[in-house]
Amino acid sequence: MKRIYAALLLTALLASPVLAAAPTVTTLSSSDQTIIGQTIVSPEHPTVKSSIVTFQPGDKTVVHKHPFPHYGYMLEGTLTIVNTETGKSFDLKSGEFLVEMLNTAHYGENRGSVPVRILIVDSVPAGVTNNSVQVVP
């Protein structure tokens, strides 16, 4: 009799859905445009590269452009990005997601008093090692 109950219990457990909690998904961003309204165009069969960039207070990049999609998730601090072609600036705070401008001269700067950390993801053609091209005035 115990074997029958055990078999029935096992059958019921195998036939029922798994009783595990599902993870919570929070959408950070959903966009088909860059921060300045350009349509995102990914290279065919891209290589995806990720890195963490840290800006100490006062750090500033050279003026540069990104020829391919360049995404960032702000882990800490506030980063100011300045479009040198229009003079418009954008402040990105911790927890925000960035779809960087394409082929547009700009620089990033930490104007705050604490470090800035950004998770960067680039979508580049195979063989491309750097998605930043310095703009020489």
CSV table of C-alpha atoms in Angstrom, one decimal:
chain,number,residue,atom,x,y,z
A,1,MET,CA,0.0,0.0,0.0
A,2,LYS,CA,2.9,2.4,0.8
A,3,ARG,CA,4.3,1.7,-2.6
A,4,ILE,CA,1.0,2.7,-4.3
A,5,TYR,CA,0.9,6.0,-2.3
A,6,ALA,CA,4.5,6.7,-3.1
A,7,ALA,CA,3.9,6.0,-6.8
A,8,LEU,CA,0.8,8.2,-6.8
A,9,LEU,CA,2.7,11.0,-5.1
A,10,LEU,CA,5.6,10.7,-7.5
A,11,THR,CA,3.2,10.8,-10.5
A,12,ALA,CA,1.4,13.8,-9.1
A,13,LEU,CA,4.6,15.7,-8.6
A,14,LEU,CA,5.9,14.9,-12.1
A,15,ALA,CA,2.6,15.9,-13.7
A,16,SER,CA,2.3,19.2,-11.9
A,17,PRO,CA,4.1,22.4,-12.9
A,18,VAL,CA,7.4,23.2,-11.2
A,19,LEU,CA,6.6,25.2,-8.1
A,20,ALA,CA,9.6,27.5,-8.3
A,21,ALA,CA,9.5,31.2,-8.0
A,22,ALA,CA,10.1,33.1,-11.3
A,23,PRO,CA,12.7,35.8,-11.4
A,24,THR,CA,11.6,39.5,-11.4
A,25,VAL,CA,12.5,41.3,-14.6
A,26,THR,CA,12.8,45.1,-14.5
A,27,THR,CA,13.1,46.8,-17.9
A,28,LEU,CA,15.8,49.5,-17.8
A,29,SER,CA,15.4,50.9,-21.3
A,30,SER,CA,13.8,50.1,-24.6
A,31,SER,CA,14.8,52.3,-27.5
A,32,ASP,CA,15.4,52.3,-31.2
A,33,GLN,CA,17.1,55.7,-31.1
A,34,THR,CA,20.3,57.2,-29.7
A,35,ILE,CA,20.3,60.0,-27.0
A,36,ILE,CA,20.1,62.6,-29.8
A,37,GLY,CA,17.4,60.8,-31.8
A,38,GLN,CA,19.4,58.8,-34.4
A,39,THR,CA,18.1,55.4,-35.5
A,40,ILE,CA,20.3,52.6,-34.1
A,41,VAL,CA,21.9,50.5,-36.9
A,42,SER,CA,23.8,47.5,-35.7
A,43,PRO,CA,26.5,46.0,-37.9
A,44,GLU,CA,25.7,42.6,-39.5
A,45,HIS,CA,27.0,39.7,-37.4
A,46,PRO,CA,28.4,42.0,-34.7
A,47,THR,CA,30.9,41.2,-32.0
A,48,VAL,CA,29.6,42.4,-28.6
A,49,LYS,CA,32.2,43.8,-26.2
A,50,SER,CA,31.7,44.9,-22.6
A,51,SER,CA,33.8,46.8,-20.2
A,52,ILE,CA,33.6,49.0,-17.1
A,53,VAL,CA,34.9,52.5,-17.4
A,54,THR,CA,35.7,54.5,-14.3
A,55,PHE,CA,36.0,58.3,-14.2
A,56,GLN,CA,37.6,59.9,-11.2
A,57,PRO,CA,36.3,63.4,-10.2
A,58,GLY,CA,37.6,65.8,-12.9
A,59,ASP,CA,38.3,63.1,-15.5
A,60,LYS,CA,37.3,64.0,-19.0
A,61,THR,CA,37.6,62.1,-22.3
A,62,VAL,CA,39.0,63.5,-25.5
A,63,VAL,CA,36.5,64.6,-28.1
A,64,HIS,CA,35.6,61.5,-30.0
A,65,LYS,CA,32.9,59.7,-32.1
A,66,HIS,CA,31.5,56.2,-32.0
A,67,PRO,CA,31.0,54.7,-35.5
A,68,PHE,CA,29.0,51.8,-34.1
A,69,PRO,CA,26.4,51.3,-31.4
A,70,HIS,CA,27.7,52.1,-27.9
A,71,TYR,CA,25.6,51.5,-24.9
A,72,GLY,CA,26.1,52.4,-21.2
A,73,TYR,CA,24.5,51.6,-17.9
A,74,MET,CA,25.4,54.0,-15.1
A,75,LEU,CA,26.6,52.0,-12.1
A,76,GLU,CA,27.7,55.0,-9.9
A,77,GLY,CA,27.9,58.7,-10.0
A,78,THR,CA,26.8,61.3,-12.6
A,79,LEU,CA,28.5,61.7,-16.0
A,80,THR,CA,28.0,64.7,-18.2
A,81,ILE,CA,28.2,64.1,-22.0
A,82,VAL,CA,28.6,67.2,-24.2
A,83,ASN,CA,27.8,67.1,-27.9
A,84,THR,CA,30.5,69.4,-29.2
A,85,GLU,CA,28.6,69.8,-32.5
A,86,THR,CA,25.5,71.4,-30.9
A,87,GLY,CA,26.8,72.4,-27.4
A,88,LYS,CA,24.0,70.4,-25.8
A,89,SER,CA,24.9,68.4,-22.7
A,90,PHE,CA,23.3,65.4,-21.0
A,91,ASP,CA,23.7,64.4,-17.3
A,92,LEU,CA,23.4,60.6,-16.8
A,93,LYS,CA,22.9,59.4,-13.2
A,94,SER,CA,23.4,56.1,-11.5
A,95,GLY,CA,20.8,53.6,-12.6
A,96,GLU,CA,20.2,55.2,-16.0
A,97,PHE,CA,20.8,53.6,-19.4
A,98,LEU,CA,22.5,55.4,-22.3
A,99,VAL,CA,22.3,54.8,-26.1
A,100,GLU,CA,25.2,56.9,-27.2
A,101,MET,CA,25.2,59.2,-30.2
A,102,LEU,CA,26.6,57.8,-33.4
A,103,ASN,CA,29.3,59.5,-35.5
A,104,THR,CA,28.8,62.7,-33.5
A,105,ALA,CA,31.7,64.6,-31.8
A,106,HIS,CA,31.3,64.6,-28.0
A,107,TYR,CA,33.1,64.1,-24.7
A,108,GLY,CA,32.3,62.7,-21.3
A,109,GLU,CA,33.2,64.4,-18.1
A,110,ASN,CA,32.9,63.7,-14.4
A,111,ARG,CA,32.0,67.1,-12.9
A,112,GLY,CA,31.1,65.6,-9.5
A,113,SER,CA,33.0,64.8,-6.4
A,114,VAL,CA,32.6,61.0,-6.5
A,115,PRO,CA,33.8,58.4,-9.0
A,116,VAL,CA,31.6,57.5,-12.0
A,117,ARG,CA,31.4,53.8,-13.1
A,118,ILE,CA,29.7,52.8,-16.3
A,119,LEU,CA,29.1,49.4,-17.8
A,120,ILE,CA,29.8,49.9,-21.5
A,121,VAL,CA,28.6,47.5,-24.3
A,122,ASP,CA,29.7,48.0,-27.9
A,123,SER,CA,28.3,46.2,-30.9
A,124,VAL,CA,31.0,46.3,-33.6
A,125,PRO,CA,32.0,44.4,-36.7
A,126,ALA,CA,34.3,41.4,-36.3
A,127,GLY,CA,37.9,42.6,-36.0
A,128,VAL,CA,37.1,46.1,-34.7
A,129,THR,CA,39.0,46.6,-31.4
A,130,ASN,CA,38.0,50.2,-30.6
A,131,ASN,CA,34.6,51.9,-31.0
A,132,SER,CA,35.9,55.4,-30.2
A,133,VAL,CA,37.6,57.6,-32.9
A,134,GLN,CA,39.3,60.7,-31.6
A,135,VAL,CA,38.2,63.9,-33.3
A,136,VAL,CA,41.1,66.2,-34.1
A,137,PRO,CA,40.0,69.9,-34.2
